[in-house]
Coordinates of C-alpha atoms and ligand atoms in Angstrom, one line a residue:
X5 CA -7.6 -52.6 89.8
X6 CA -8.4 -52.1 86.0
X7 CA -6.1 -54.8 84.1
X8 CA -3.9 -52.8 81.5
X9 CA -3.4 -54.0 77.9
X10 CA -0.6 -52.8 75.0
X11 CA -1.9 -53.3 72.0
X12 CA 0.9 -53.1 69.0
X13 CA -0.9 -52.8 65.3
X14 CA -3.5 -50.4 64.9
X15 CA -4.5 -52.0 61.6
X16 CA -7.9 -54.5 61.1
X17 CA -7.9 -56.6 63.7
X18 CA -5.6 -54.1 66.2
X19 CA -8.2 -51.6 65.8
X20 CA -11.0 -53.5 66.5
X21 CA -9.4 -55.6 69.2
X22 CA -9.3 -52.0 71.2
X23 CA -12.6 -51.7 70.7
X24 CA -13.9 -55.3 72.3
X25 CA -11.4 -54.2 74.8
X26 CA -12.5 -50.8 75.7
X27 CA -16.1 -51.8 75.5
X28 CA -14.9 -54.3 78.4
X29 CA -13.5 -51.3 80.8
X30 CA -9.8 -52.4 80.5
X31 CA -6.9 -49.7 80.0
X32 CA -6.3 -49.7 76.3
X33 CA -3.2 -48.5 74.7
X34 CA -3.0 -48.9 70.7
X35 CA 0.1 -48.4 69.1
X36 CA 1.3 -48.1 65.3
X37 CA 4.0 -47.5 63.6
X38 CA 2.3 -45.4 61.0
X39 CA 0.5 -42.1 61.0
X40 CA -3.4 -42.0 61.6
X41 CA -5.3 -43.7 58.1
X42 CA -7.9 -40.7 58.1
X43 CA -4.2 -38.7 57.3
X44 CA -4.2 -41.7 54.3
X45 CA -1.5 -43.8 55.9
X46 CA -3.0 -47.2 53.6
X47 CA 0.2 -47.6 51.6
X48 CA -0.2 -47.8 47.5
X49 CA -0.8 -51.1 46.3
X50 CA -1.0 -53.2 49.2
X51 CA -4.5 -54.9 48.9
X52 CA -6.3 -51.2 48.4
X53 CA -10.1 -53.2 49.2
X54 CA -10.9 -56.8 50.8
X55 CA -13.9 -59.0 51.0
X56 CA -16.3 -58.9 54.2
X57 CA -17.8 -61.8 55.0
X58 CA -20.2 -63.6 57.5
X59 CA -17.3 -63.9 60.4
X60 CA -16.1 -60.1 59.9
X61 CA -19.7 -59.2 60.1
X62 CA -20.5 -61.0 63.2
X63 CA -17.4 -59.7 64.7
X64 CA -18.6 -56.2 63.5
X65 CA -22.1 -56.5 64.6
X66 CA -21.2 -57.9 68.5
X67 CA -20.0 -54.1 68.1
X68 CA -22.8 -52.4 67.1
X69 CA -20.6 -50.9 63.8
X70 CA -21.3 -53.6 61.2
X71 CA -23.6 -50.7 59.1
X72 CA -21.5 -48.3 59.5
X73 CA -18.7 -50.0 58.4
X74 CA -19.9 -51.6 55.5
X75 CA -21.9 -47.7 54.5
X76 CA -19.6 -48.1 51.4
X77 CA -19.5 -52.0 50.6
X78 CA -20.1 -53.3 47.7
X79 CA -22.0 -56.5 47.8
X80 CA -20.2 -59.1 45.0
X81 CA -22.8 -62.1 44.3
X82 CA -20.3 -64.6 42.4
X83 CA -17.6 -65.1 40.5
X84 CA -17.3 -63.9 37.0
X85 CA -14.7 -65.9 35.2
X86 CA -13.4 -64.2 31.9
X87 CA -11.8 -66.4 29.7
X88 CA -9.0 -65.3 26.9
X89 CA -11.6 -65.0 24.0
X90 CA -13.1 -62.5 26.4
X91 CA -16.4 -64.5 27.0
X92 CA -17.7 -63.8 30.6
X93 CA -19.4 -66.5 32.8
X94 CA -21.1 -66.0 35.7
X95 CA -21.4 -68.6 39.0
X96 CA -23.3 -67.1 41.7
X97 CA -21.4 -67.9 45.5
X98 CA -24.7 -69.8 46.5
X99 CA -27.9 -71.4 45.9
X100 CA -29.3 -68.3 47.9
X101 CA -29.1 -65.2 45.9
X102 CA -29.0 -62.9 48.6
X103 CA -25.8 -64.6 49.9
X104 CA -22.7 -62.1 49.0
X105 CA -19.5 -61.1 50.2
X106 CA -18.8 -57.5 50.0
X107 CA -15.7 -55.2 48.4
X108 CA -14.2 -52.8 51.1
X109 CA -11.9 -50.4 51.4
X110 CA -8.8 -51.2 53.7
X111 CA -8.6 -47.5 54.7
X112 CA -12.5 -47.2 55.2
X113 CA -12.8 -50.1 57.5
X114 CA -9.2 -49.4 59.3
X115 CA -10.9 -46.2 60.0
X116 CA -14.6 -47.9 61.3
X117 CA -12.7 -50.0 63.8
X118 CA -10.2 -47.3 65.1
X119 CA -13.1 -44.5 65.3
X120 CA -15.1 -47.5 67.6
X121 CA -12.3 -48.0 69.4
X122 CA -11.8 -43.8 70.5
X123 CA -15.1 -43.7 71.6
X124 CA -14.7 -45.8 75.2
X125 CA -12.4 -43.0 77.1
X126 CA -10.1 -45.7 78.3
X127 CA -8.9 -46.4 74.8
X128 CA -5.8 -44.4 74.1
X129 CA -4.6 -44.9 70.0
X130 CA -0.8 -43.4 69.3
X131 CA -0.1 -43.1 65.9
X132 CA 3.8 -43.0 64.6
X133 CA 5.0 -45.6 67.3
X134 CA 7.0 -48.2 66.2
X135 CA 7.2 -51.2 68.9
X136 CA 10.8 -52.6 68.7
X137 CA 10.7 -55.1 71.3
X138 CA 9.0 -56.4 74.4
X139 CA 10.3 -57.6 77.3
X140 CA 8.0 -60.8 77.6
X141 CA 8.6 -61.1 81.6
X142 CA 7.6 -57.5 82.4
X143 CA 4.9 -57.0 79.6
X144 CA 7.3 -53.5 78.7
X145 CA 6.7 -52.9 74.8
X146 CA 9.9 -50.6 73.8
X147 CA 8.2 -48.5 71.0
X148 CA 10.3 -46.0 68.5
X149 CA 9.0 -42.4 68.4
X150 CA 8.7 -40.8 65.4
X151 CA 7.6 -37.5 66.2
X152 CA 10.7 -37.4 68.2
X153 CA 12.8 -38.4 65.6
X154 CA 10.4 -35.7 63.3
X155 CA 11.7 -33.0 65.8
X156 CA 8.2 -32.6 67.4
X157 CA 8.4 -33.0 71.0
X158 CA 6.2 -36.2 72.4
X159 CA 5.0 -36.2 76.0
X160 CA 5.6 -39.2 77.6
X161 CA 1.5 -40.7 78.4
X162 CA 1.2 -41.8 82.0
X163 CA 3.0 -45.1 82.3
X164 CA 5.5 -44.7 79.7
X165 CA 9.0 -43.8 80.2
X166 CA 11.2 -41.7 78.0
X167 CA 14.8 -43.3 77.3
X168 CA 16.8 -41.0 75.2
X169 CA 19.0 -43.2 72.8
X170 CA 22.3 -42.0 70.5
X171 CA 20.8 -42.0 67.2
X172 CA 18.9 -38.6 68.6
X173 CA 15.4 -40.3 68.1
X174 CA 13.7 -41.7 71.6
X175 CA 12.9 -44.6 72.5
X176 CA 10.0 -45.4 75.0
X177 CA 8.6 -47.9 77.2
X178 CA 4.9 -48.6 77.6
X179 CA 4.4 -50.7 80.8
X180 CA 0.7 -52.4 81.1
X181 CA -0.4 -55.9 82.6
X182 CA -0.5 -57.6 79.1
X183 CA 1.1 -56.7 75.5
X184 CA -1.2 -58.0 72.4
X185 CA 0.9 -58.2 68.9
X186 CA -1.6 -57.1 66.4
X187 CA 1.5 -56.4 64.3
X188 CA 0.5 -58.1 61.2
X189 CA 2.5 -60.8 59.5
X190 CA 6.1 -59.2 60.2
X191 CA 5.2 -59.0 63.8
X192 CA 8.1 -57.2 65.9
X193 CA 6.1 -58.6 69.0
X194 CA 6.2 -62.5 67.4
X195 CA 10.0 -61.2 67.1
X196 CA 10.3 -60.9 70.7
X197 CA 8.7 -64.6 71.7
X198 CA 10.8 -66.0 69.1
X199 CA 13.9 -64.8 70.7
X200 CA 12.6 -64.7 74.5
X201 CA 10.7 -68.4 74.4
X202 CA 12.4 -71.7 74.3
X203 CA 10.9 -73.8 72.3
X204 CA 8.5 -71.5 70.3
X205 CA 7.2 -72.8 67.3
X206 CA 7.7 -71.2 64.2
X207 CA 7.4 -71.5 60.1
X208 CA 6.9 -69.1 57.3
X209 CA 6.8 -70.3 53.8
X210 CA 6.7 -68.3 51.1
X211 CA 4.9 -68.7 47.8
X212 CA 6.6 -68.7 44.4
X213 CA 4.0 -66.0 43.1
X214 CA 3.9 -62.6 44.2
X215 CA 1.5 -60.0 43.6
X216 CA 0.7 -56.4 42.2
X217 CA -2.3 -54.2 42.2
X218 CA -3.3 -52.2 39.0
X219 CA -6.8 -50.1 38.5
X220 CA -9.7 -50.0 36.5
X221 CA -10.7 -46.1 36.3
X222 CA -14.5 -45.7 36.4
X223 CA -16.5 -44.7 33.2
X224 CA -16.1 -40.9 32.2
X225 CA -19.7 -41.0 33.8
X226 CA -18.5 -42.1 37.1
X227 CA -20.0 -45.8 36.8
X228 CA -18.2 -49.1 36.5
X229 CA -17.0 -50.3 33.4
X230 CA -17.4 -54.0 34.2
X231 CA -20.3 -56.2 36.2
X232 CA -20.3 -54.1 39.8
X233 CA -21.6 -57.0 42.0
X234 CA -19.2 -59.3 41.7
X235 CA -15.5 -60.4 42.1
X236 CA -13.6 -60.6 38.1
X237 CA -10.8 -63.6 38.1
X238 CA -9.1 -63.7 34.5
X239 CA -7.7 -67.4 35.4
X240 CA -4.9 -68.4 33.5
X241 CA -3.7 -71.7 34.8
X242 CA -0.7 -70.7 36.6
X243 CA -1.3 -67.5 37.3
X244 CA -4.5 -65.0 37.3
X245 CA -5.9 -61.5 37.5
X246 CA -8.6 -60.5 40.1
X247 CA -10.6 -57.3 40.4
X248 CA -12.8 -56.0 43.0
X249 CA -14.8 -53.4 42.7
X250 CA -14.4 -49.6 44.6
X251 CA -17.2 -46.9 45.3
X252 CA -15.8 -44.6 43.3
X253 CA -16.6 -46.8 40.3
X254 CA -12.9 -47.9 39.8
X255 CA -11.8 -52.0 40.1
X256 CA -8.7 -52.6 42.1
X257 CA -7.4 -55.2 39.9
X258 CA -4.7 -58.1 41.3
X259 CA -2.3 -60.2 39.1
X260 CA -1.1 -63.1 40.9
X261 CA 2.1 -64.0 38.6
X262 CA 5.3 -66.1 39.3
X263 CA 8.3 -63.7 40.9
X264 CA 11.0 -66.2 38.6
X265 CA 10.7 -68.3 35.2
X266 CA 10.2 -67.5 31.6
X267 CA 7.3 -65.4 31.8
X268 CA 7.4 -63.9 34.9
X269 CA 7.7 -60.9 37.1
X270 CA 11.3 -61.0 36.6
X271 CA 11.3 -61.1 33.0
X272 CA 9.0 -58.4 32.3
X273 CA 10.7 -55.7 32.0
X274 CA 9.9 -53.0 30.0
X275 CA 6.6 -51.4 28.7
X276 CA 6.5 -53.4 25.4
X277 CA 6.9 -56.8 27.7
X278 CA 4.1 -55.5 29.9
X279 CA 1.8 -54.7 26.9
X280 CA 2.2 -58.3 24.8
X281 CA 1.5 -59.8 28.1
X282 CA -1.4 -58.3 29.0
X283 CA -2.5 -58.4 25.3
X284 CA -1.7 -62.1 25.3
X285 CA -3.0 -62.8 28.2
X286 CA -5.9 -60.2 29.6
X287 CA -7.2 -58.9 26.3
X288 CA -10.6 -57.5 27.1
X289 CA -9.3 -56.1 30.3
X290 CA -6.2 -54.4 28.6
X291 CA -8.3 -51.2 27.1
X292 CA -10.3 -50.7 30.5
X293 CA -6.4 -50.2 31.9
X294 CA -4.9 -46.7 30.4
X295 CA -2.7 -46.7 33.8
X296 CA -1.3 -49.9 32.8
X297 CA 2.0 -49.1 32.1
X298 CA 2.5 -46.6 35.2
X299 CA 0.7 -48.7 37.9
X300 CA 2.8 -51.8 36.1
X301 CA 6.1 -49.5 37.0
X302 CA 5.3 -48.1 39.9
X303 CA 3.5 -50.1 42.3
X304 CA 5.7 -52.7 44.2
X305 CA 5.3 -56.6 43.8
X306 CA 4.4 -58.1 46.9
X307 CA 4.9 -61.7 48.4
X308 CA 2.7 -64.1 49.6
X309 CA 3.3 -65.7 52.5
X310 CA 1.9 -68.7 55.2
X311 CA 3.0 -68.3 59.0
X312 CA 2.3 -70.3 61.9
X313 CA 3.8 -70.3 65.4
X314 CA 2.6 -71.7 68.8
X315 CA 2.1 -70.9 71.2
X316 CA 0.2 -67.6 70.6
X317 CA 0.6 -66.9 74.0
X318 CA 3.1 -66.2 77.1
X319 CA 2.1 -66.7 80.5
X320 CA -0.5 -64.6 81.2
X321 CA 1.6 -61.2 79.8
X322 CA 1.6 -61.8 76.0
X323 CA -0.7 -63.0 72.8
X324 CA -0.5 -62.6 69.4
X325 CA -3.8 -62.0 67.4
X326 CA -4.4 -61.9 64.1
X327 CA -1.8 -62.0 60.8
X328 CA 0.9 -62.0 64.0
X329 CA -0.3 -64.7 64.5
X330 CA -1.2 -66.5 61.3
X331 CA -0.7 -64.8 58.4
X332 CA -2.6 -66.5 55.0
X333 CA -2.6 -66.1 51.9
X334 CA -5.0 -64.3 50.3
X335 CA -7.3 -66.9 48.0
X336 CA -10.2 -67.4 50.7
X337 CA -10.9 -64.0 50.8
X338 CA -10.6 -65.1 54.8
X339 CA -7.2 -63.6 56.4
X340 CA -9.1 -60.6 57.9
X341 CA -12.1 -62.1 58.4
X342 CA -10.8 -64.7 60.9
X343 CA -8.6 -62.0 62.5
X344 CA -11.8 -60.2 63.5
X345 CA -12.8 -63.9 64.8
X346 CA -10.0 -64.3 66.9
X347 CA -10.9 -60.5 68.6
X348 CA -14.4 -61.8 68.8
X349 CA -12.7 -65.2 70.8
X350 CA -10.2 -63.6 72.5
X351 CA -12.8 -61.6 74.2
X352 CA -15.3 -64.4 74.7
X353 CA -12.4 -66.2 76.8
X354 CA -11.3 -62.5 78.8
X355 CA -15.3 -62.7 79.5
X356 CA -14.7 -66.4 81.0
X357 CA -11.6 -66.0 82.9
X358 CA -12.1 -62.6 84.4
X359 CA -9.7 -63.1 87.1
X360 CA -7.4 -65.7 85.4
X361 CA -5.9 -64.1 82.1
X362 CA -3.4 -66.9 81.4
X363 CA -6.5 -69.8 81.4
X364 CA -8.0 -67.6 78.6
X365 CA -5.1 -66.7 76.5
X366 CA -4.6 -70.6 76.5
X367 CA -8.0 -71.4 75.6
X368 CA -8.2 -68.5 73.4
X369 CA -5.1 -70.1 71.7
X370 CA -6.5 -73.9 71.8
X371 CA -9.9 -72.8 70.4
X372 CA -8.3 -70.7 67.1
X373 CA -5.0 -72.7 66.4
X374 CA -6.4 -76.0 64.8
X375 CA -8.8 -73.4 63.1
X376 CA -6.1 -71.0 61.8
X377 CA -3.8 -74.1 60.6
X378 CA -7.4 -75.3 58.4
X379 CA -7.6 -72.1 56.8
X380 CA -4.3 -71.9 55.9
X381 CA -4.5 -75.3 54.2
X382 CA -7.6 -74.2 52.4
X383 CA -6.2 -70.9 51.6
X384 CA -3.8 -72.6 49.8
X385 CA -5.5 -75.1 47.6
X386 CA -7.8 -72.2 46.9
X387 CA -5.2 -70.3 44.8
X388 CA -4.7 -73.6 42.7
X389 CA -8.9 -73.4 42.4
X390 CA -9.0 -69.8 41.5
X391 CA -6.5 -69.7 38.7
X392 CA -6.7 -73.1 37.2
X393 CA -9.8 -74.9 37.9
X394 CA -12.6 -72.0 37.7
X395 CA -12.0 -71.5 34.3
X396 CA -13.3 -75.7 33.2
X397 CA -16.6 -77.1 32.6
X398 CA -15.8 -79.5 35.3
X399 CA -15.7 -76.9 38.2
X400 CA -18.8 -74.8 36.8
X401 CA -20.9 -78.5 36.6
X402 CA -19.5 -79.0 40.5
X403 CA -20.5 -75.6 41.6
X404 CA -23.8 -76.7 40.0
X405 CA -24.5 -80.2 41.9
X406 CA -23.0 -78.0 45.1
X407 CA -26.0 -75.6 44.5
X408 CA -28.6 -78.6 43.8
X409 CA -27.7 -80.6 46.8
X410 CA -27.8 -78.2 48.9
X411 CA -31.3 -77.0 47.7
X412 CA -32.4 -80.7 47.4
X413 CA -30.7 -81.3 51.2
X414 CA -31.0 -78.1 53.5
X415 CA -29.1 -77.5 56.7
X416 CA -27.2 -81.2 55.8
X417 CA -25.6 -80.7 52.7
X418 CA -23.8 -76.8 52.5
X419 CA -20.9 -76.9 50.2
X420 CA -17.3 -76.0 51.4
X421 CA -17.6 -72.7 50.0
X422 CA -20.6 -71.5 51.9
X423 CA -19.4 -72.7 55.1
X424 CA -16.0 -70.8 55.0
X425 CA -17.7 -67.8 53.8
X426 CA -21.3 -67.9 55.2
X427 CA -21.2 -69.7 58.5
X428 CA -19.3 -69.4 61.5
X429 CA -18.7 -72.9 61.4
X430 CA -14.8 -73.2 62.3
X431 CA -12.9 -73.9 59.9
X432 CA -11.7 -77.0 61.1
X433 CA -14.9 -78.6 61.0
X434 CA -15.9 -76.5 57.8
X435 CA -12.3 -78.5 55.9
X436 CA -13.4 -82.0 58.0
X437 CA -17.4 -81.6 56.6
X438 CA -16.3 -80.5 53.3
X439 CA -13.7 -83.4 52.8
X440 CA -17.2 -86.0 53.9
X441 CA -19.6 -84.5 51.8
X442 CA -17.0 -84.8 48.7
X443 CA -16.1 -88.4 49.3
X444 CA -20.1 -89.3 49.6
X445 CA -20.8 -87.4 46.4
X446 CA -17.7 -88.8 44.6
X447 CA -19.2 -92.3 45.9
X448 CA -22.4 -92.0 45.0
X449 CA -21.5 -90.9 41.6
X450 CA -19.1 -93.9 40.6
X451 CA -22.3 -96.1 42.6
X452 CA -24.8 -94.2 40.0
X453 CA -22.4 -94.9 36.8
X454 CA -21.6 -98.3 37.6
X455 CA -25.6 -98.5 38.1
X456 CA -26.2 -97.0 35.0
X457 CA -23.6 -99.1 33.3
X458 CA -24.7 -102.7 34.9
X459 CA -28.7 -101.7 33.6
X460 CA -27.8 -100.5 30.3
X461 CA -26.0 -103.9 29.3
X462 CA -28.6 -105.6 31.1
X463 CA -31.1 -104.0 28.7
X464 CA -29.0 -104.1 25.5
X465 CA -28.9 -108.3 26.4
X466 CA -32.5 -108.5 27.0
X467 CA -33.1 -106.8 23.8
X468 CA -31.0 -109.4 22.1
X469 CA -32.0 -112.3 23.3
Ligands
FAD259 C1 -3.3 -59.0 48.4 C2 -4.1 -59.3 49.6 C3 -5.5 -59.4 49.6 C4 -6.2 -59.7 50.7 N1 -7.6 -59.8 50.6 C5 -8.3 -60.2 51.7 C6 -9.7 -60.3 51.6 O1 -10.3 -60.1 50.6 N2 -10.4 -60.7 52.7 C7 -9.8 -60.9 53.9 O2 -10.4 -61.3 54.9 N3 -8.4 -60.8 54.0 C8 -7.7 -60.4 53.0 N4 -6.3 -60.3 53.1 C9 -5.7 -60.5 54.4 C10 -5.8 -59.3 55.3 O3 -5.2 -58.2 54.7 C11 -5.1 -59.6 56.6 O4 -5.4 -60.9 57.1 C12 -5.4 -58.5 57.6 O5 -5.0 -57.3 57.2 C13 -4.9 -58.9 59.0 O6 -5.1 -57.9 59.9 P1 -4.1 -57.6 61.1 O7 -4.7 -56.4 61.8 O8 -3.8 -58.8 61.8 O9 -2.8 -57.2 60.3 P2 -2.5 -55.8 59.5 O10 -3.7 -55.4 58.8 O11 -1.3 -56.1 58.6 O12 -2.2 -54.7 60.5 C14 -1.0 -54.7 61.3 C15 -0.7 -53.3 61.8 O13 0.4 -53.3 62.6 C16 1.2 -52.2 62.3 N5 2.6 -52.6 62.7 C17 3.4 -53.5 62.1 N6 4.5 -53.6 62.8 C18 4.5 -52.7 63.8 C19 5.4 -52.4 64.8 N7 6.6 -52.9 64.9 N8 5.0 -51.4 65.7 C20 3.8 -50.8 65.6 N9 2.9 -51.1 64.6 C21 3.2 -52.1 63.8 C22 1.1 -52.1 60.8 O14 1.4 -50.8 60.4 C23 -0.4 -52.3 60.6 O15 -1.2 -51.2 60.8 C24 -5.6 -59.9 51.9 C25 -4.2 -59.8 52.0 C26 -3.5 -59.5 50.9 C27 -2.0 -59.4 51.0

């Protein structure tokens, strides 16, 4: 009989999971708690547009959707740091100019994945269902249904059952062989392993910064007011700005700023606070930013956060994928991306274990955990990067001896950087190489010094004598 999966979280990876799913021939239910993103569900300032890299790609093209997903991407070819005096400096992400990562829109690519995932017949998408718990035993997802509670009458789907509860709204059960939590970092489905699992692993830590979103409008021409093809960071030490560029010829900017502390979130109160900071602080961005004060106001300030849990998995009824999974934060550019690798793993291992769906959710879980825990590591130390160290002489002269090794010493030397974003090379053994390769060139350039020292007074004696 055709195995039958609930899938809870219709979002990046949720959408896309269906579709490996479907493309398999299993029963595919997709459930989420908001209404369908063609009707604009993408709440406001919640990371509006992401970077697309090599792993999302991959996972994309296995598909067959990878160009029309990324129709509308922008490709963004380095960095381009702006310091306070408003001076602009440009580092490219590789040696290889053709090497980008590309700006997307959440809503666009939400849309890609869920539109792949309605074309295989067997996948069934319900929008405006809110999972509430699962039973982990009897894979039952209890979901919320808000078209009921809307007054519009819902009709049960084949395999669900209706169970009327007293707050008037209904409550309903989706039975199927396995549940997949695709929930996202505040997974209900996580929720339900926590309390059903002895022994489960879990740890969230947030960070002390939070973030908001603010926008560039484009040109009265329509065009971008700033360098298109690339990503803007304003680094300020301990905090920063970020902007990535839209179609539309807007810039989604980001301001990664301390929730507490002298100058901080909490202390910026009103419009005159808002406007000496960014005055202070983000001068030549300040007159590209006439919805300053209102996007400042009225766009919530989000947190940050790092979880990890194990297992991902229970018996052969449950996983997690995805932020459910292990949420990062954002400074790698990466969370989405290795979502989409865990669909395209997760699938590999279903492909392996036909007939044995525990064995693969357990090697599915053994062959992204050590991976997921690397990235989170690197996502972290990347925020310190980004907003403190991009901005020095020291960090532009690395990038540089990154880029001339790697010319100098194809295929052995490919700096940290490229292998996160370029390769496929899991991130594990991407942190591992990267930690090597900076020991040996730290090594050889205290052996070259010294070197340099030891002939230099050998020649200044020889000249004496
Ligand atoms: C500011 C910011 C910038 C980022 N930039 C990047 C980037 O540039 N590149 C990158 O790769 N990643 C980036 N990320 C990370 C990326 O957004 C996440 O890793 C990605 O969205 C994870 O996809 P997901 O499908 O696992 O979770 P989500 O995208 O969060 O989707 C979860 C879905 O589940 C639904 N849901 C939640 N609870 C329930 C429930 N109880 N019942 C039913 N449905 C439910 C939600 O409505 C949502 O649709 C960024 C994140 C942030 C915060």
């Amino acid at each position: 009989m055709k195995q039958r999966f609930t899938l809870i979280g219709s979002g990046l990876a949720g959408g896309l999971l269906a579709a490996y799913l479907g493309r398999r021939g299993y029963d595919v239910d997709l459930y989420e708690r908001r209404a369908d993103p063609r009707e604009g569900n993408i709440v406001g300032g919640r990371s509006i547009n992401l970077a697309v890299s090599t792993r999302g790609i991959h996972a994309l093209e296995q598909l067959g959707i990878a160009d029309e997903a990324l129709r509308h991407a922008i490709p963004m070819r380095g960095r381009m740091i702006h310091d306070k005096s408003g001076d602009l400096h440009f580092a490219q992400y590789d040696v290889d100019p053709n090497k980008h990562i590309n700006s997307i829109g959440r809503a666009s690519l939400n849309t890609a994945v869920i539109e792949a995932a309605q074309r295989y017949p067997n996948v069934r998408v319900h929008f405006n269902h809110r999972c509430t718990d699962v039973d982990l035993d009897s894979a039952t997802a209890k979901l919320a249904d808000s078209f009921v509670a809307a007054g519009m009458p819902a009709t049960p789907k084949p395999g669900e059952g209706g169970l009327p509860t007293d707050a008037g709204n209904r409550i309903i059960e989706a039975h199927a062989d396995a549940v997949i939590g695709v929930d996202g970092a505040f997974s209900a489905v996580r929720q339900s392993m926590q309390m059903q699992i002895s022994g489960f692993e879990y740890d969230e830590s947030y960070l002390a910064h939070g973030y908001k979103e603010l926008t560039i409008p484009p040109a009265a021409d329509g065009s971008w007011r700033m360098e298109k093809n690339a990503l803007h960071i304003w680094p300020r030490k301990s905090f920063m700005m970020i902007a990535l560029p839209n179609p539309d010829g807007s810039f989604t900017c980001t301001l990664f700023w301390e929730f507490e502390g002298p100058r901080s979130f909490a202390t910026t109160k009103t419009d005159e606070d808002v406007r000496r900071f960014f005055n202070e602080e983000f001068p030549d961005a300040m007159p590209l930013m006439p919805t300053l004060l209102d996007d400042f106001r009225e766009n919530p300030t989000g947190s940050l956060v790092t979880i990890r849990c194990a297992p991902w998995y229970y018996k052969d009824k449950v996983a997690l994928v995805g932020d459910a999974a292990h949420a990062v934060v954002p400074f790698y550019g990466q969370g989405m991306n290795a979502a989409f690798e865990d669909c395209v793993v997760l699938d590999e291992c279903l492909a392996e274990f036909p007939n044995n769906r525990e064995r693969a959710f357990a090697e599915y879980f053994s062959r992204r955990k050590e991976n997921a825990d690397a990235l989170a590591d690197l996502a972290l130390k990347n925020f310190i990067e980004m907003r403190d160290k991009t901005a020095s002489k020291t960090f532009r002269t690395k990038k540089k001896l990154d880029h001339f090794l790697e010319s100098v010493l194809p295929g052995t030397y490919l700096p940290l950087y490229t292998m996160v974003t370029f390769t496929r090379i899991p991130y594990a053994e991407a942190a591992r190489r990267g930690r090597r390769q900076d020991r040996i060139v730290y090594a050889s350039l205290v052996i070259a010094m010294v070197s340099i020292l030891v002939l230099s007074i050998w020649v200044v004696r020889s000249l004496a004598r």
